[in-house]
Tab-separated table of C-alpha atoms in Angstrom:
chain	number	residue	atom	x	y	z
O	1	MET	CA	-31.679	-19.907	2.985
O	2	ILE	CA	-31.496	-17.830	6.165
O	3	SER	CA	-28.858	-15.164	6.697
O	4	VAL	CA	-28.298	-14.792	10.433
O	5	ILE	CA	-26.974	-11.347	11.350
O	6	MET	CA	-25.299	-10.353	14.607
O	7	SER	CA	-23.302	-7.376	15.873
O	8	VAL	CA	-20.691	-7.908	18.579
O	9	TYR	CA	-19.105	-5.393	20.915
O	10	ASN	CA	-17.259	-6.610	24.031
O	11	ALA	CA	-19.500	-9.637	24.442
O	12	GLU	CA	-16.947	-12.203	25.601
O	13	LYS	CA	-18.988	-13.294	28.634
O	14	TYR	CA	-21.885	-14.765	26.651
O	15	LEU	CA	-20.582	-14.862	23.087
O	16	LYS	CA	-19.762	-18.567	22.846
O	17	GLU	CA	-23.159	-19.561	24.176
O	18	ALA	CA	-24.876	-17.267	21.673
O	19	VAL	CA	-22.873	-18.474	18.670
O	20	ASP	CA	-23.195	-22.145	19.640
O	21	SER	CA	-26.971	-21.781	19.911
O	22	ILE	CA	-27.034	-20.823	16.222
O	23	LEU	CA	-24.570	-23.461	15.064
O	24	ASN	CA	-26.605	-26.135	16.878
O	25	GLN	CA	-29.884	-25.356	15.138
O	26	THR	CA	-31.829	-28.340	13.802
O	27	TYR	CA	-32.412	-26.269	10.641
O	28	GLN	CA	-29.010	-25.922	8.999
O	29	ASP	CA	-29.659	-24.013	5.769
O	30	PHE	CA	-28.134	-20.730	6.927
O	31	GLU	CA	-25.112	-18.465	6.785
O	32	PHE	CA	-23.969	-16.592	9.865
O	33	ILE	CA	-22.750	-13.013	9.320
O	34	ILE	CA	-21.121	-11.378	12.343
O	35	PHE	CA	-19.843	-7.817	12.585
O	36	ASN	CA	-17.191	-7.331	15.259
O	37	ASP	CA	-17.553	-3.658	16.155
O	38	CYS	CA	-14.006	-2.972	17.415
O	39	SER	CA	-14.290	-5.099	20.543
O	40	THR	CA	-11.504	-4.553	23.063
O	41	ASP	CA	-12.091	-7.722	25.105
O	42	LYS	CA	-11.602	-11.353	24.050
O	43	SER	CA	-14.510	-11.257	21.565
O	44	THR	CA	-12.131	-10.860	18.613
O	45	THR	CA	-10.119	-13.934	19.587
O	46	ILE	CA	-13.284	-15.972	20.109
O	47	LEU	CA	-14.706	-14.964	16.737
O	48	LYS	CA	-11.483	-15.752	14.876
O	49	GLN	CA	-11.536	-19.271	16.324
O	50	TYR	CA	-15.119	-19.794	15.182
O	51	GLU	CA	-14.406	-18.366	11.737
O	52	GLU	CA	-11.482	-20.747	11.245
O	53	ASN	CA	-13.491	-23.828	12.201
O	54	HIS	CA	-17.017	-23.166	10.915
O	55	PRO	CA	-17.591	-22.494	7.194
O	56	LYS	CA	-21.059	-21.062	7.852
O	57	ILE	CA	-19.566	-18.147	9.773
O	58	LYS	CA	-18.305	-14.958	8.134
O	59	VAL	CA	-16.853	-12.281	10.422
O	60	ILE	CA	-16.325	-8.674	9.399
O	61	TYR	CA	-13.892	-6.734	11.611
O	62	ASN	CA	-14.751	-3.051	11.705
O	63	THR	CA	-11.911	-0.538	11.862
O	64	GLU	CA	-14.146	1.916	13.746
O	65	ASN	CA	-17.106	1.456	16.065
O	66	LEU	CA	-20.235	1.976	13.965
O	67	GLY	CA	-23.010	0.835	16.299
O	68	LEU	CA	-25.737	-1.775	15.975
O	69	THR	CA	-27.907	-0.082	13.350
O	70	LYS	CA	-25.181	0.404	10.748
O	71	ASN	CA	-23.791	-3.068	11.384
O	72	LEU	CA	-27.173	-4.692	10.815
O	73	ASN	CA	-27.700	-2.823	7.546
O	74	SER	CA	-24.186	-3.723	6.387
O	75	ALA	CA	-24.800	-7.376	7.215
O	76	ILE	CA	-28.072	-7.367	5.280
O	77	ALA	CA	-26.299	-5.777	2.293
O	78	ILE	CA	-23.988	-8.797	1.944
O	79	ALA	CA	-26.565	-11.422	2.951
O	80	ASN	CA	-27.316	-14.158	0.426
O	81	GLY	CA	-30.460	-15.491	2.083
O	82	ASP	CA	-34.063	-14.714	1.211
O	83	TYR	CA	-34.733	-14.549	4.949
O	84	ILE	CA	-32.905	-12.505	7.592
O	85	ALA	CA	-32.719	-13.789	11.174
O	86	ARG	CA	-31.651	-11.562	14.048
O	87	MET	CA	-29.400	-12.701	16.846
O	88	ASP	CA	-27.731	-10.828	19.690
O	89	ALA	CA	-24.352	-11.694	21.181
O	90	ASP	CA	-25.648	-12.317	24.709
O	91	ASP	CA	-28.845	-14.245	23.983
O	92	VAL	CA	-29.656	-17.885	23.265
O	93	SER	CA	-31.730	-19.403	20.443
O	94	LYS	CA	-33.420	-22.703	21.229
O	95	PRO	CA	-32.256	-25.533	18.889
O	96	ASN	CA	-35.598	-25.706	17.062
O	97	ARG	CA	-36.033	-21.954	16.626
O	98	PHE	CA	-35.224	-21.790	12.900
O	99	GLU	CA	-36.954	-25.081	12.117
O	100	ASN	CA	-40.210	-23.896	13.665
O	101	GLN	CA	-40.056	-20.416	12.182
O	102	MET	CA	-39.248	-21.603	8.667
O	103	ALA	CA	-41.976	-24.260	8.796
O	104	PHE	CA	-44.447	-21.515	9.706
O	105	LEU	CA	-43.214	-19.114	7.027
O	106	THR	CA	-43.341	-21.839	4.377
O	107	LYS	CA	-46.946	-22.570	5.272
O	108	HIS	CA	-48.003	-18.916	5.691
O	109	THR	CA	-46.358	-17.174	2.770
O	110	HIS	CA	-48.133	-13.862	3.394
O	111	ILE	CA	-46.185	-13.251	6.623
O	112	ASP	CA	-43.337	-10.746	6.279
O	113	ILE	CA	-42.030	-10.491	9.856
O	114	LEU	CA	-42.128	-13.402	12.292
O	115	GLY	CA	-41.152	-13.373	15.965
O	116	THR	CA	-41.630	-15.775	18.864
O	117	PHE	CA	-42.312	-15.886	22.576
O	118	SER	CA	-39.176	-15.874	24.758
O	119	ASN	CA	-37.863	-16.243	28.286
O	120	ASP	CA	-35.885	-13.573	30.123
O	121	ILE	CA	-32.768	-15.112	31.645
O	122	ASP	CA	-30.202	-13.770	34.099
O	123	GLU	CA	-26.409	-13.839	33.833
O	124	ASN	CA	-26.412	-17.509	34.853
O	125	GLY	CA	-29.038	-18.563	32.325
O	126	LYS	CA	-31.783	-18.912	34.937
O	127	ILE	CA	-35.271	-18.010	33.709
O	128	LYS	CA	-36.531	-14.842	35.414
O	129	ARG	CA	-39.838	-14.371	33.589
O	130	THR	CA	-41.663	-15.365	30.447
O	131	ARG	CA	-42.067	-12.836	27.662
O	132	THR	CA	-45.290	-13.229	25.707
O	133	VAL	CA	-46.246	-10.979	22.802
O	134	PRO	CA	-49.384	-10.679	20.662
O	135	VAL	CA	-49.684	-13.474	18.111
O	136	ARG	CA	-51.980	-12.160	15.395
O	137	HIS	CA	-51.203	-9.241	13.103
O	138	SER	CA	-54.191	-7.180	14.260
O	139	ASP	CA	-53.206	-7.541	17.919
O	140	ILE	CA	-49.575	-6.715	17.134
O	141	ILE	CA	-50.616	-3.497	15.390
O	142	ALA	CA	-52.907	-2.616	18.312
O	143	MET	CA	-50.021	-2.934	20.799
O	144	LEU	CA	-47.448	-1.126	18.650
O	145	PRO	CA	-48.153	2.421	19.960
O	146	LYS	CA	-47.709	1.319	23.602
O	147	PHE	CA	-45.026	-1.376	23.639
O	148	SER	CA	-42.830	-3.128	21.122
O	149	PRO	CA	-45.019	-6.080	20.053
O	150	ILE	CA	-42.134	-8.152	18.653
O	151	SER	CA	-38.956	-9.132	20.491
O	152	HIS	CA	-36.284	-7.968	18.074
O	153	PRO	CA	-33.701	-10.785	18.401
O	154	THR	CA	-36.382	-13.449	17.859
O	155	VAL	CA	-37.262	-12.131	14.406
O	156	ILE	CA	-36.965	-13.695	10.981
O	157	PHE	CA	-38.132	-11.470	8.141
O	158	LYS	CA	-38.309	-11.617	4.375
O	159	LYS	CA	-35.423	-9.638	2.947
O	160	ALA	CA	-37.415	-8.566	-0.116
O	161	SER	CA	-40.280	-7.270	2.017
O	162	LEU	CA	-38.140	-5.124	4.316
O	163	ALA	CA	-36.117	-3.863	1.349
O	164	LYS	CA	-39.248	-1.924	0.372
O	165	ILE	CA	-38.854	0.288	3.444
O	166	GLY	CA	-35.056	0.481	3.501
O	167	PHE	CA	-34.390	-1.791	6.508
O	168	TYR	CA	-33.057	-0.062	9.652
O	169	ASN	CA	-32.954	3.723	9.882
O	170	PRO	CA	-29.309	4.782	10.499
O	171	LYS	CA	-30.567	7.915	12.264
O	172	TYR	CA	-31.303	5.758	15.298
O	173	ARG	CA	-28.557	3.960	17.238
O	174	THR	CA	-31.080	2.508	19.715
O	175	SER	CA	-34.693	1.290	19.432
O	176	GLN	CA	-34.000	0.793	15.724
O	177	ASP	CA	-36.308	-2.224	15.691
O	178	LEU	CA	-39.339	-0.313	16.983
O	179	GLU	CA	-38.761	2.455	14.458
O	180	MET	CA	-38.638	-0.128	11.675
O	181	TRP	CA	-41.838	-1.799	12.914
O	182	PHE	CA	-43.681	1.530	12.579
O	183	ARG	CA	-42.510	1.922	8.995
O	184	ALA	CA	-43.318	-1.695	8.213
O	185	ALA	CA	-46.819	-1.293	9.636
O	186	SER	CA	-47.440	1.876	7.647
O	187	ALA	CA	-46.295	0.053	4.475
O	188	GLY	CA	-48.799	-2.747	5.053
O	189	LEU	CA	-46.323	-5.515	5.896
O	190	ILE	CA	-47.737	-8.451	7.834
O	191	PHE	CA	-46.543	-9.401	11.329
O	192	HIS	CA	-46.968	-12.578	13.345
O	193	ASN	CA	-45.542	-14.175	16.485
O	194	ILE	CA	-45.283	-17.921	17.098
O	195	PRO	CA	-46.626	-18.701	20.595
O	196	ASP	CA	-43.662	-20.951	21.409
O	197	TYR	CA	-40.745	-20.098	23.703
O	198	LEU	CA	-37.953	-20.395	21.139
O	199	PHE	CA	-35.591	-17.776	22.520
O	200	GLU	CA	-33.838	-16.766	25.744
O	201	TYR	CA	-33.360	-13.027	26.197
O	202	ARG	CA	-30.532	-11.928	28.476
O	203	VAL	CA	-31.563	-9.480	31.203
O	204	ASP	CA	-28.491	-9.212	33.423
O	205	THR	CA	-27.335	-6.580	35.897
O	206	THR	CA	-26.421	-4.145	33.083
O	207	PHE	CA	-29.892	-4.195	31.496
O	208	LEU	CA	-31.272	-1.099	33.227
O	209	SER	CA	-28.056	0.914	32.865
O	210	ARG	CA	-28.238	0.494	29.084
O	211	LYS	CA	-31.638	2.196	29.072
O	212	ASN	CA	-30.378	5.613	30.139
O	213	PHE	CA	-32.065	9.002	29.721
O	214	GLN	CA	-30.684	9.486	26.203
O	215	PHE	CA	-32.049	6.073	25.234
O	216	ARG	CA	-35.486	7.035	26.539
O	217	CYS	CA	-35.489	10.419	24.772
O	218	ASN	CA	-34.591	8.648	21.545
O	219	ASP	CA	-37.403	6.154	22.139
O	220	CYS	CA	-39.912	8.950	22.721
O	221	LYS	CA	-38.853	10.791	19.551
O	222	LEU	CA	-39.159	7.793	17.257
O	223	ARG	CA	-42.543	6.909	18.736
O	224	LEU	CA	-43.886	10.366	17.911
O	225	GLU	CA	-42.637	9.978	14.340
O	226	GLY	CA	-44.085	6.475	14.173
O	227	TYR	CA	-47.499	7.633	15.342
O	228	LYS	CA	-47.670	10.025	12.410
O	229	ARG	CA	-46.874	7.176	10.030
O	230	ILE	CA	-49.646	4.920	11.319
O	231	LYS	CA	-52.041	7.866	11.693
O	232	LEU	CA	-52.614	7.328	15.394
O	233	PRO	CA	-55.271	9.647	16.910
O	234	TRP	CA	-53.603	12.642	18.552
O	235	TYR	CA	-55.034	11.939	22.006
O	236	LYS	CA	-53.082	8.669	22.130
O	237	TYR	CA	-49.725	10.416	21.673
O	238	ILE	CA	-49.328	10.313	25.447
O	239	TYR	CA	-48.079	6.730	25.016
O	240	ALA	CA	-44.829	8.163	23.630
O	241	PHE	CA	-43.916	9.604	27.023
O	242	ILE	CA	-44.151	6.301	28.912
O	243	PRO	CA	-40.416	5.549	28.422
O	244	LEU	CA	-39.460	8.982	29.802
O	245	ALA	CA	-41.709	8.539	32.828
O	246	LEU	CA	-40.261	5.116	33.571
O	247	GLY	CA	-36.756	6.544	33.408
O	248	MET	CA	-37.541	8.928	36.263
O	249	VAL	CA	-38.512	6.289	38.820
O	250	PRO	CA	-36.049	4.335	41.008
O	251	ASN	CA	-34.902	0.987	39.645
O	252	SER	CA	-36.710	-0.905	42.397
O	253	ILE	CA	-40.029	0.698	41.449
O	254	TYR	CA	-39.283	0.248	37.756
O	255	MET	CA	-38.889	-3.501	38.244
O	256	GLN	CA	-42.242	-3.589	40.037
O	257	LEU	CA	-43.906	-1.640	37.215
O	258	ARG	CA	-42.486	-4.098	34.658
O	259	ARG	CA	-44.857	-6.668	36.104
O	260	LEU	CA	-47.710	-4.623	34.596
O	261	ASP	CA	-46.165	-4.983	31.129
O	262	PRO	CA	-48.620	-7.216	29.197
O	263	ARG	CA	-45.851	-8.852	27.162
């Protein structure tokens, strides 16, 4: 069984579309664990309606805002599934996402962490660009120092495998996925991406504002720690400062530079 985990904070605009995309999966052997992180918009009302009408959904209502990292770890702690699937409250999973990922994991039992290709969509659901990532483990590890080689919300991973490294590091409120990938790589866990577009990743007008200077400093710090874990040669540590450099350029130039991103 899959345990789908999602954290929600003021996500009313896209929440129904996100939840429905999980409920409408062709693969139905899952539970859906949602942490409502003290939302002040209509998210709470929306979630209560879903919880009342869908037995697969379990909603936990936080009494204080804990942030994504702690919510994900708390959801994993109560998960009953052998597999954990990520989902964000503003994205969309294609109907065959779980079916395709579970078919692959059943056939390739050595894989611990499995992602997919995805499409970036705007606030209206229009595709803005395709997001490809390395497919094979060796190529994923090669990209890891430069860019995140797995799109976090597309992931399904083996709960038992990630338990060996303690899941998400609560020290990080952002970029917690990248930090976990470094630890997973250093522990010898096996990555793979399915080269199918099974996910739609929301990149709306608030996308750049969420990646502020503090976010980029945090990203740089965890990269430096990650490089030590994977024993990256010292002269390649310059990769860690790419996020800081990008944060110093105007948004218009940043969007042009994104076109150079190989993913």
